[in-house]
mmCIF file with all atom_site columns, C-alpha atoms in Angstrom:
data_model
loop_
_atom_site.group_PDB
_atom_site.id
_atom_site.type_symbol
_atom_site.label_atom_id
_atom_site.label_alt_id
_atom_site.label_comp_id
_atom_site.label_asym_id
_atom_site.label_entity_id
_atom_site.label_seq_id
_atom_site.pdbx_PDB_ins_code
_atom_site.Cartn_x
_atom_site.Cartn_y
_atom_site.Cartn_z
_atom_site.occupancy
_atom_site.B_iso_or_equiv
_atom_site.pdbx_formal_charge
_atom_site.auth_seq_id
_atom_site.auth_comp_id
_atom_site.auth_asym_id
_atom_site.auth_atom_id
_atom_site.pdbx_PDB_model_num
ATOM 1   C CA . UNK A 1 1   ? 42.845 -9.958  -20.033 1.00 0.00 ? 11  UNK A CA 1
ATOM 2   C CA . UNK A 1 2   ? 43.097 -9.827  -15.863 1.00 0.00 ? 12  UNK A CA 1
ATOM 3   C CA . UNK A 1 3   ? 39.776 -11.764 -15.476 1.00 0.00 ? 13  UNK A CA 1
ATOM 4   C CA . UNK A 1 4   ? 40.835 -14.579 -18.150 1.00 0.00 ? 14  UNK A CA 1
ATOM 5   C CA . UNK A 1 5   ? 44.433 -14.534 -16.814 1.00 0.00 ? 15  UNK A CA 1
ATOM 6   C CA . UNK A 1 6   ? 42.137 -15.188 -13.099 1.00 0.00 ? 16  UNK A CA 1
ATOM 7   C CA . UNK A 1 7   ? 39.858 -18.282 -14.337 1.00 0.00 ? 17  UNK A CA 1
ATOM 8   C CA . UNK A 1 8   ? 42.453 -19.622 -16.360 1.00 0.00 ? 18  UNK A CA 1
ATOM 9   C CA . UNK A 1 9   ? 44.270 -20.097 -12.653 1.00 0.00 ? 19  UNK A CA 1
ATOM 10  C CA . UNK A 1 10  ? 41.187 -21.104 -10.774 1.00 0.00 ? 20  UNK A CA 1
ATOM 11  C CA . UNK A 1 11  ? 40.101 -23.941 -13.420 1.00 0.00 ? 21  UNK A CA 1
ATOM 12  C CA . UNK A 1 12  ? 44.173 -25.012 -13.443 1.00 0.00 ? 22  UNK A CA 1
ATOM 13  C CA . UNK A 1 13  ? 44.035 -24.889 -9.415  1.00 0.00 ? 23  UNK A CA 1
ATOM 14  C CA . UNK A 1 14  ? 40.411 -26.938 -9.387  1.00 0.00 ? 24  UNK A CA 1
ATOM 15  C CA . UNK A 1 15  ? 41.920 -29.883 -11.516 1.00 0.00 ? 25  UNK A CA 1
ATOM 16  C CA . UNK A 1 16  ? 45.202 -29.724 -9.888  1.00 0.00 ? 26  UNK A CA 1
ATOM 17  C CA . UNK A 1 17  ? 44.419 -31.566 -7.287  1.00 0.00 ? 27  UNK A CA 1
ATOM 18  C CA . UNK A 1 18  ? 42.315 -34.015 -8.448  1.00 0.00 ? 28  UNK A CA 1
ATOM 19  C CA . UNK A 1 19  ? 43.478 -37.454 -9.329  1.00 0.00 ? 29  UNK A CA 1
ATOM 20  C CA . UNK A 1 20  ? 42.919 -39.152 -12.642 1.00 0.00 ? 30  UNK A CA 1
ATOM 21  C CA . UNK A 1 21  ? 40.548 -41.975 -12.646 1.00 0.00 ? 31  UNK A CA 1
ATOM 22  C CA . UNK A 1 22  ? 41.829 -45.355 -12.412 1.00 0.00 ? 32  UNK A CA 1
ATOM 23  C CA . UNK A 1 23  ? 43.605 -47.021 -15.503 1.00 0.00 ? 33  UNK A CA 1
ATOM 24  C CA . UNK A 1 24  ? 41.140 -49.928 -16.887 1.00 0.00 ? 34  UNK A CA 1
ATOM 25  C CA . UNK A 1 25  ? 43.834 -52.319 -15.178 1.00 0.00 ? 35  UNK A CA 1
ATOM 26  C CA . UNK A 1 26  ? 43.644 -50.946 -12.058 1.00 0.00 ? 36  UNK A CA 1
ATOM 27  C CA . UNK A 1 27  ? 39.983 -51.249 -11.746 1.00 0.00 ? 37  UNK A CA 1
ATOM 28  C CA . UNK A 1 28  ? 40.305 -54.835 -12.863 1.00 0.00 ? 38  UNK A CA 1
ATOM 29  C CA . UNK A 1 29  ? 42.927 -55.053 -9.882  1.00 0.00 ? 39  UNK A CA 1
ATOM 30  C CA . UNK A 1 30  ? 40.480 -53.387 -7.295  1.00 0.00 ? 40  UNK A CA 1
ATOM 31  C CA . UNK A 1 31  ? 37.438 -56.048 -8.225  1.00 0.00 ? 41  UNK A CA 1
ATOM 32  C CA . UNK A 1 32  ? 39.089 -58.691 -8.008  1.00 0.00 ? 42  UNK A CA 1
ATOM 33  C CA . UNK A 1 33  ? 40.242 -57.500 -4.479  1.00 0.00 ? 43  UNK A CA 1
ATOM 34  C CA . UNK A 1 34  ? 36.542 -57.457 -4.052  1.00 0.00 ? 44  UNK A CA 1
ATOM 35  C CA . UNK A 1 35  ? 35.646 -59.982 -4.755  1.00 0.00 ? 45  UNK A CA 1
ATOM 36  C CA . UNK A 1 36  ? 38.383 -61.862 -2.996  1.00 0.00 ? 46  UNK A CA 1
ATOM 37  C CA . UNK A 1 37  ? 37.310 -60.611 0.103   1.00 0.00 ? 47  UNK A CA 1
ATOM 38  C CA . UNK A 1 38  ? 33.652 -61.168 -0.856  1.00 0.00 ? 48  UNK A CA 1
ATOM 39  C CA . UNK A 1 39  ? 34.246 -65.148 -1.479  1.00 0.00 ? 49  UNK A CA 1
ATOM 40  C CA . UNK A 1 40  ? 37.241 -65.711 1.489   1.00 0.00 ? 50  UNK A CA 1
ATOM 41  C CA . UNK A 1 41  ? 35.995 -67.253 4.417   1.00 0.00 ? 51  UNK A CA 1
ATOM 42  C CA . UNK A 1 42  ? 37.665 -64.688 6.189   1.00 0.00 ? 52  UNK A CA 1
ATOM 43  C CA . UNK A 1 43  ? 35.851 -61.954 9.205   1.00 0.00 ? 53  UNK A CA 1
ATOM 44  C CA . UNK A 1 44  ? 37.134 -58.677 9.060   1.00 0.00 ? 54  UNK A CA 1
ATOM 45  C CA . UNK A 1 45  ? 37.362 -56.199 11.787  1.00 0.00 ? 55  UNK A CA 1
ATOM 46  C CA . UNK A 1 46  ? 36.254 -52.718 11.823  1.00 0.00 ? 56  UNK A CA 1
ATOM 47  C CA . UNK A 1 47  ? 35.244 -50.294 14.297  1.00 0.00 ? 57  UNK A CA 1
ATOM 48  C CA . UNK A 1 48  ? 35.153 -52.859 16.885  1.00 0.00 ? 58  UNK A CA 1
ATOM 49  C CA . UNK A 1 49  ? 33.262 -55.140 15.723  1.00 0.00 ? 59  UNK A CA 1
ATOM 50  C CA . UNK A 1 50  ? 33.920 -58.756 13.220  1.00 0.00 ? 60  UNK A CA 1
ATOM 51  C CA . UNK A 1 51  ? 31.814 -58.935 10.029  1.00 0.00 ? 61  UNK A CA 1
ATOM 52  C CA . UNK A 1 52  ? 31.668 -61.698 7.136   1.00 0.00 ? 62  UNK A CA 1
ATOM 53  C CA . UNK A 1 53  ? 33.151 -61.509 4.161   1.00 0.00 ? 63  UNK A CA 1
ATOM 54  C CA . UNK A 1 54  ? 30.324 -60.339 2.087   1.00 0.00 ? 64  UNK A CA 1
ATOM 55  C CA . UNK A 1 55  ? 29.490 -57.449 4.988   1.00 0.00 ? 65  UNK A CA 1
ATOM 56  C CA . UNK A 1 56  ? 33.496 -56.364 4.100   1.00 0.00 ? 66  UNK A CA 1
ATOM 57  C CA . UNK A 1 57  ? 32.927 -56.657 0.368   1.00 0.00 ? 67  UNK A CA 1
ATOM 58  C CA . UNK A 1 58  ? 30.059 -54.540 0.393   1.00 0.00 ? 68  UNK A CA 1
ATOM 59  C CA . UNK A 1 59  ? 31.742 -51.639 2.710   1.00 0.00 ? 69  UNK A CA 1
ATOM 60  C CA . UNK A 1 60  ? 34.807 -51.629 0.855   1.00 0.00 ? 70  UNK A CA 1
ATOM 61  C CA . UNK A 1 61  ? 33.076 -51.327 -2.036  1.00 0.00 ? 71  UNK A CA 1
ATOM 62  C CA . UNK A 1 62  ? 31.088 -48.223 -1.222  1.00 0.00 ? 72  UNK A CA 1
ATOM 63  C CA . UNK A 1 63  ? 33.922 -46.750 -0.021  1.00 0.00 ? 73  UNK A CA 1
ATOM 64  C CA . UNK A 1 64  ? 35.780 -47.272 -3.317  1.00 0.00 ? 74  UNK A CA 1
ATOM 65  C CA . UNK A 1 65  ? 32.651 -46.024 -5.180  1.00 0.00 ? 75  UNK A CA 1
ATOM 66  C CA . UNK A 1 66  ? 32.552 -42.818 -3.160  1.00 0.00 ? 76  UNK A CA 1
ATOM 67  C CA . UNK A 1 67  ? 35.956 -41.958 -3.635  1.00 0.00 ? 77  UNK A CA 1
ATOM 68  C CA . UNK A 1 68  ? 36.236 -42.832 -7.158  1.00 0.00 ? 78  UNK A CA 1
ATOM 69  C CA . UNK A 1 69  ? 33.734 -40.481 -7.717  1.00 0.00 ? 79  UNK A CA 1
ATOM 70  C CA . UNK A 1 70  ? 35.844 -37.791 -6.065  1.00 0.00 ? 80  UNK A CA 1
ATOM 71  C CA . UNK A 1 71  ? 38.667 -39.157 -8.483  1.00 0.00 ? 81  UNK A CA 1
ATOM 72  C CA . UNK A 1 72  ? 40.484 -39.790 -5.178  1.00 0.00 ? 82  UNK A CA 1
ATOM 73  C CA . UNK A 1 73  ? 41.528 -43.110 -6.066  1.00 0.00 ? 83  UNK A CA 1
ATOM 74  C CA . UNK A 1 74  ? 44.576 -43.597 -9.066  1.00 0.00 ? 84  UNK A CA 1
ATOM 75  C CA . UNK A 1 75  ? 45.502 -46.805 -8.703  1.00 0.00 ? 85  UNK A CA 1
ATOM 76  C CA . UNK A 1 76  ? 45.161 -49.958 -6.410  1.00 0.00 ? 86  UNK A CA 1
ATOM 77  C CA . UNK A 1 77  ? 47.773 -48.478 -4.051  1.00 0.00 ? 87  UNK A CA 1
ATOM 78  C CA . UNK A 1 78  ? 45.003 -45.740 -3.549  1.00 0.00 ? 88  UNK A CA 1
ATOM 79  C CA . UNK A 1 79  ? 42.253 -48.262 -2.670  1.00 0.00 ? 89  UNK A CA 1
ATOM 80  C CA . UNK A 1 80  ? 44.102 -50.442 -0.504  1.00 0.00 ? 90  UNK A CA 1
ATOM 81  C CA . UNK A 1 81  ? 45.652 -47.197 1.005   1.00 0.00 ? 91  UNK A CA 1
ATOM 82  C CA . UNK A 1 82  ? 42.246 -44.965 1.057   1.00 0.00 ? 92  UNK A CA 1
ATOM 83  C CA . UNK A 1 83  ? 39.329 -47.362 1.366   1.00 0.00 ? 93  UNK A CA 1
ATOM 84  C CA . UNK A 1 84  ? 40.814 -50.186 2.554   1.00 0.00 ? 94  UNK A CA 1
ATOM 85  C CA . UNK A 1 85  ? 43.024 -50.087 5.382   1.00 0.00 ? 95  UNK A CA 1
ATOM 86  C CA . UNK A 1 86  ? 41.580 -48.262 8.544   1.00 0.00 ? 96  UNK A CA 1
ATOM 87  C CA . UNK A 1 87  ? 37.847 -46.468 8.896   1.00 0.00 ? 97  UNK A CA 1
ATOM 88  C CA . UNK A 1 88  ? 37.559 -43.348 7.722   1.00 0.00 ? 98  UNK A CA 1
ATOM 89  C CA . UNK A 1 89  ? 35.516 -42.487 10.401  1.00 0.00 ? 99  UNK A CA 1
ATOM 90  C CA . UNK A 1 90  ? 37.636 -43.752 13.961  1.00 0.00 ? 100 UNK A CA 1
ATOM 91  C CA . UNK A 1 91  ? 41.128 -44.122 12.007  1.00 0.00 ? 101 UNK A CA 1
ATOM 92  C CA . UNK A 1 92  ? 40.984 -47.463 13.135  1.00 0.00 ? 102 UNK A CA 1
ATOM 93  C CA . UNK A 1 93  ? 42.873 -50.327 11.234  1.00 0.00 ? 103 UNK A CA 1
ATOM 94  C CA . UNK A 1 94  ? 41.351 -52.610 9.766   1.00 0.00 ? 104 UNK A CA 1
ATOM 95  C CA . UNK A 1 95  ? 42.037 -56.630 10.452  1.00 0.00 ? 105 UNK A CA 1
ATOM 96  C CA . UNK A 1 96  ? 41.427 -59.401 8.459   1.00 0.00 ? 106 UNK A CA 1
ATOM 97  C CA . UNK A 1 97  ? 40.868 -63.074 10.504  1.00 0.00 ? 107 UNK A CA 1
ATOM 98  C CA . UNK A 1 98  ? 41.352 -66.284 8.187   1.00 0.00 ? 108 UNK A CA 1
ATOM 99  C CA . UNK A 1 99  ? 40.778 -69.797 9.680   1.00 0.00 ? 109 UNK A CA 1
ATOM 100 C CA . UNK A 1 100 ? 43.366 -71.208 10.423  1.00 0.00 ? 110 UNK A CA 1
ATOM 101 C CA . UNK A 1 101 ? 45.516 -68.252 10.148  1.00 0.00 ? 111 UNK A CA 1
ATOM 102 C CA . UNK A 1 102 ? 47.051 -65.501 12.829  1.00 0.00 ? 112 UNK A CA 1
ATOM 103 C CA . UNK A 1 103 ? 45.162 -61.826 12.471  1.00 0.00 ? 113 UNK A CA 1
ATOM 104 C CA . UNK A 1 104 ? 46.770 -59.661 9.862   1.00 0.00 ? 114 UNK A CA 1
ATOM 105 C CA . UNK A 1 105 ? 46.256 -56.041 8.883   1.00 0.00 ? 115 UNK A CA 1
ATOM 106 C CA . UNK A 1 106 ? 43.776 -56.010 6.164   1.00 0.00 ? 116 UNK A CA 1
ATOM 107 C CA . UNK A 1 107 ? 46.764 -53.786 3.921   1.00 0.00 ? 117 UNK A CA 1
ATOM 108 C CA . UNK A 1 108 ? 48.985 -57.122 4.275   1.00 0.00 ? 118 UNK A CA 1
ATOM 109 C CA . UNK A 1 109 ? 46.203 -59.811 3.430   1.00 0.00 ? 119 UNK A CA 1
ATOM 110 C CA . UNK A 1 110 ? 45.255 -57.202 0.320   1.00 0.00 ? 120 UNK A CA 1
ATOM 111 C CA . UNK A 1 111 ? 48.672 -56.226 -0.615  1.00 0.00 ? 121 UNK A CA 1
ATOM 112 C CA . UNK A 1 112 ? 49.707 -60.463 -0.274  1.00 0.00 ? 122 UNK A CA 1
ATOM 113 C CA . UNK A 1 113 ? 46.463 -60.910 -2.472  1.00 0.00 ? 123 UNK A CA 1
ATOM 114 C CA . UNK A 1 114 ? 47.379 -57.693 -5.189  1.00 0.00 ? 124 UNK A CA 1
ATOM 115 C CA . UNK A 1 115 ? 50.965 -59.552 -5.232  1.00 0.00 ? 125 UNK A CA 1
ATOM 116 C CA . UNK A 1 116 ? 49.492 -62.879 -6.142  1.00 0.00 ? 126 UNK A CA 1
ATOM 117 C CA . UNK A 1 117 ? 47.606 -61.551 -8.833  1.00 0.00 ? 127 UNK A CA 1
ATOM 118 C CA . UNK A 1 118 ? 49.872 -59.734 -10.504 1.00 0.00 ? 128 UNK A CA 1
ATOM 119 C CA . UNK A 1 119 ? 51.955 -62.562 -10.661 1.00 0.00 ? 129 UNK A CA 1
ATOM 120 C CA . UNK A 1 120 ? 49.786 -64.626 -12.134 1.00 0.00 ? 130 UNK A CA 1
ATOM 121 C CA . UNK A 1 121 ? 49.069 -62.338 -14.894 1.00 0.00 ? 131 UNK A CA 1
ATOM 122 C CA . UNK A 1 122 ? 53.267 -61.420 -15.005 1.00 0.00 ? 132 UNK A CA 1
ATOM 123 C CA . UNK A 1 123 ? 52.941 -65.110 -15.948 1.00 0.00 ? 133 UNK A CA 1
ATOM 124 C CA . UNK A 1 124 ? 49.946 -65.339 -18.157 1.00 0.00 ? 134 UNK A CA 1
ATOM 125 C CA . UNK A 1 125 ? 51.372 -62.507 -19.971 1.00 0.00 ? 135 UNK A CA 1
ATOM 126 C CA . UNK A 1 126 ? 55.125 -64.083 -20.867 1.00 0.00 ? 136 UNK A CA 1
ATOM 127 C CA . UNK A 1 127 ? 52.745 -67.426 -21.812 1.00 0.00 ? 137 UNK A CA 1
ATOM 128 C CA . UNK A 1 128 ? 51.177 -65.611 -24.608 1.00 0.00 ? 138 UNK A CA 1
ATOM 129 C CA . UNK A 1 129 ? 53.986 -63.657 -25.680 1.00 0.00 ? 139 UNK A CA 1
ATOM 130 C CA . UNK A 1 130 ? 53.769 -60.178 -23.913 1.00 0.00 ? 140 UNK A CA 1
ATOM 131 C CA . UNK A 1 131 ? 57.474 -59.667 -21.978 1.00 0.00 ? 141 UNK A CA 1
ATOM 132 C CA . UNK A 1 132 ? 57.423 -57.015 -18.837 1.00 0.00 ? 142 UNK A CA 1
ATOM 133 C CA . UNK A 1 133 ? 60.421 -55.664 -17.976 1.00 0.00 ? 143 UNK A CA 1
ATOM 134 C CA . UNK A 1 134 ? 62.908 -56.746 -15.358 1.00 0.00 ? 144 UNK A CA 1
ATOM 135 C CA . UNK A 1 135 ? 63.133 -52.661 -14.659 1.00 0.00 ? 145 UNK A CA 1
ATOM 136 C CA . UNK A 1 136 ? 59.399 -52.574 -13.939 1.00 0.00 ? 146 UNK A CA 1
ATOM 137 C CA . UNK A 1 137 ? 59.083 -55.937 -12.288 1.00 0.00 ? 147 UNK A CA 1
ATOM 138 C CA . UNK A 1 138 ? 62.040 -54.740 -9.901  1.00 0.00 ? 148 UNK A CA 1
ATOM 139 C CA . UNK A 1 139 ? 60.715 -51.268 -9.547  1.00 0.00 ? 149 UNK A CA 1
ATOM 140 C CA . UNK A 1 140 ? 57.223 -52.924 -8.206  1.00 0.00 ? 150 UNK A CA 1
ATOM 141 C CA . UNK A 1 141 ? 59.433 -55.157 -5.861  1.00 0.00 ? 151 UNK A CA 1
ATOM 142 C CA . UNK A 1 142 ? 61.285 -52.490 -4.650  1.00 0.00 ? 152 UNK A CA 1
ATOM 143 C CA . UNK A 1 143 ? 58.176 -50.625 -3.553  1.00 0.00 ? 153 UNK A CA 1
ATOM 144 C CA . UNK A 1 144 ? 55.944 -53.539 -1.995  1.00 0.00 ? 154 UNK A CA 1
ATOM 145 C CA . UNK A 1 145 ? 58.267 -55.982 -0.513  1.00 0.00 ? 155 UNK A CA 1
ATOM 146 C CA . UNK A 1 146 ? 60.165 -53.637 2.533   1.00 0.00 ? 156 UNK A CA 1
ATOM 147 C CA . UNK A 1 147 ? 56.863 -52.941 4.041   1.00 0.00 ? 157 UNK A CA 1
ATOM 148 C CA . UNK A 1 148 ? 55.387 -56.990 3.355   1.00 0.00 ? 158 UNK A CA 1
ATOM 149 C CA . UNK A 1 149 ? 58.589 -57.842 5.336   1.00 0.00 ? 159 UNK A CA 1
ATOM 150 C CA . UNK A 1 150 ? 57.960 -54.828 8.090   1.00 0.00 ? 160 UNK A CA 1
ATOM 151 C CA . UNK A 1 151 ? 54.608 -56.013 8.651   1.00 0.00 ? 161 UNK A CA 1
ATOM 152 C CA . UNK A 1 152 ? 55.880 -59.936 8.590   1.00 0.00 ? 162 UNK A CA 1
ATOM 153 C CA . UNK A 1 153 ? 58.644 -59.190 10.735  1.00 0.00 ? 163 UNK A CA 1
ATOM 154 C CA . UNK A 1 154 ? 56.313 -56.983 13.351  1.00 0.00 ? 164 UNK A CA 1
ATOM 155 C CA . UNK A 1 155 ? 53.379 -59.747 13.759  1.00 0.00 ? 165 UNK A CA 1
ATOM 156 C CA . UNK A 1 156 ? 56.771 -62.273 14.126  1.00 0.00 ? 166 UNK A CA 1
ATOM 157 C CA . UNK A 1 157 ? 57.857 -60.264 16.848  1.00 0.00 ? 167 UNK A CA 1
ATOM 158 C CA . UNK A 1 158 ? 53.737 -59.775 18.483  1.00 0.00 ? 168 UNK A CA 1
ATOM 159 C CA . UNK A 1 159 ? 53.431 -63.946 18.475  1.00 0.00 ? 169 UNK A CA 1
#
């Protein structure tokens, strides 16, 4: 009874800690991130150096793939937070360069991009008759827009 009492806790402590893998919408979420990094005409800097957009897309997207295997990513909050935001390697953030357009934080330009998409869908959705809640549509705001505005109000304050 002791030693199935013992791996009953050590299988329950091994899947404790690891995170489900991402809902089928989330992983819709984190390609098109992807891909709209892959097809911006944006450079992104990491570690130093600027690389095209298809150089980003293809780092990001190992990164994602390595972590998903670890079932370390949930949710897009967990890419953009894990695999997307600073090397894993220096801790350096990462920056994202569009023409025409002041440096930003590669979490703002993703989280501005997440935000845009899910609007559109929010939209999409009502068009064909699906209704989200004003309770989860606030909830959402309530957790993205403080730090959009932090980050606005910090690169207002760096120009």
């Amino acid at each position: 009874m002791r030693l199935a009492s013992t791996a009953i806790a050590l299988v329950w402590m091994a899947t404790a800690h690891a995170a489900p893998a991402p809902a089928p919408a989330a992983k819709a979420e984190i390609e098109y991130l992807l891909s709209a990094v892959a097809t911006s005409d944006c450079r992104f800097y990491r570690n130093g150096t600027w690389y095209d957009a298809k150089a980003a897309a293809a780092h990001l997207r190992l990164k994602y793939e390595s972590l998903a295997a670890r079932e370390l990513i949930r949710d897009t909050e967990d890419f953009i937070d894990r695999a997307a935001t600073k090397s894993s390697l220096s801790r350096r953030d990462y920056a994202i360069k569009c023409e025409g357009l002041a440096e930003v934080s590669s979490r703002q330009w993703l989280t501005d991009v997440l935000i845009s998409y899910r609007a559109a869908h929010a939209a999409a959705l009502r068009r064909d008759g699906v209704h989200v809640k004003a309770w989860d549509f606030l909830k959402l705001g309530l957790v993205v827009m403080p730090p959009a505005l932090l980050l606005a109000l910090a690169g207002l304050l760096l120009t």
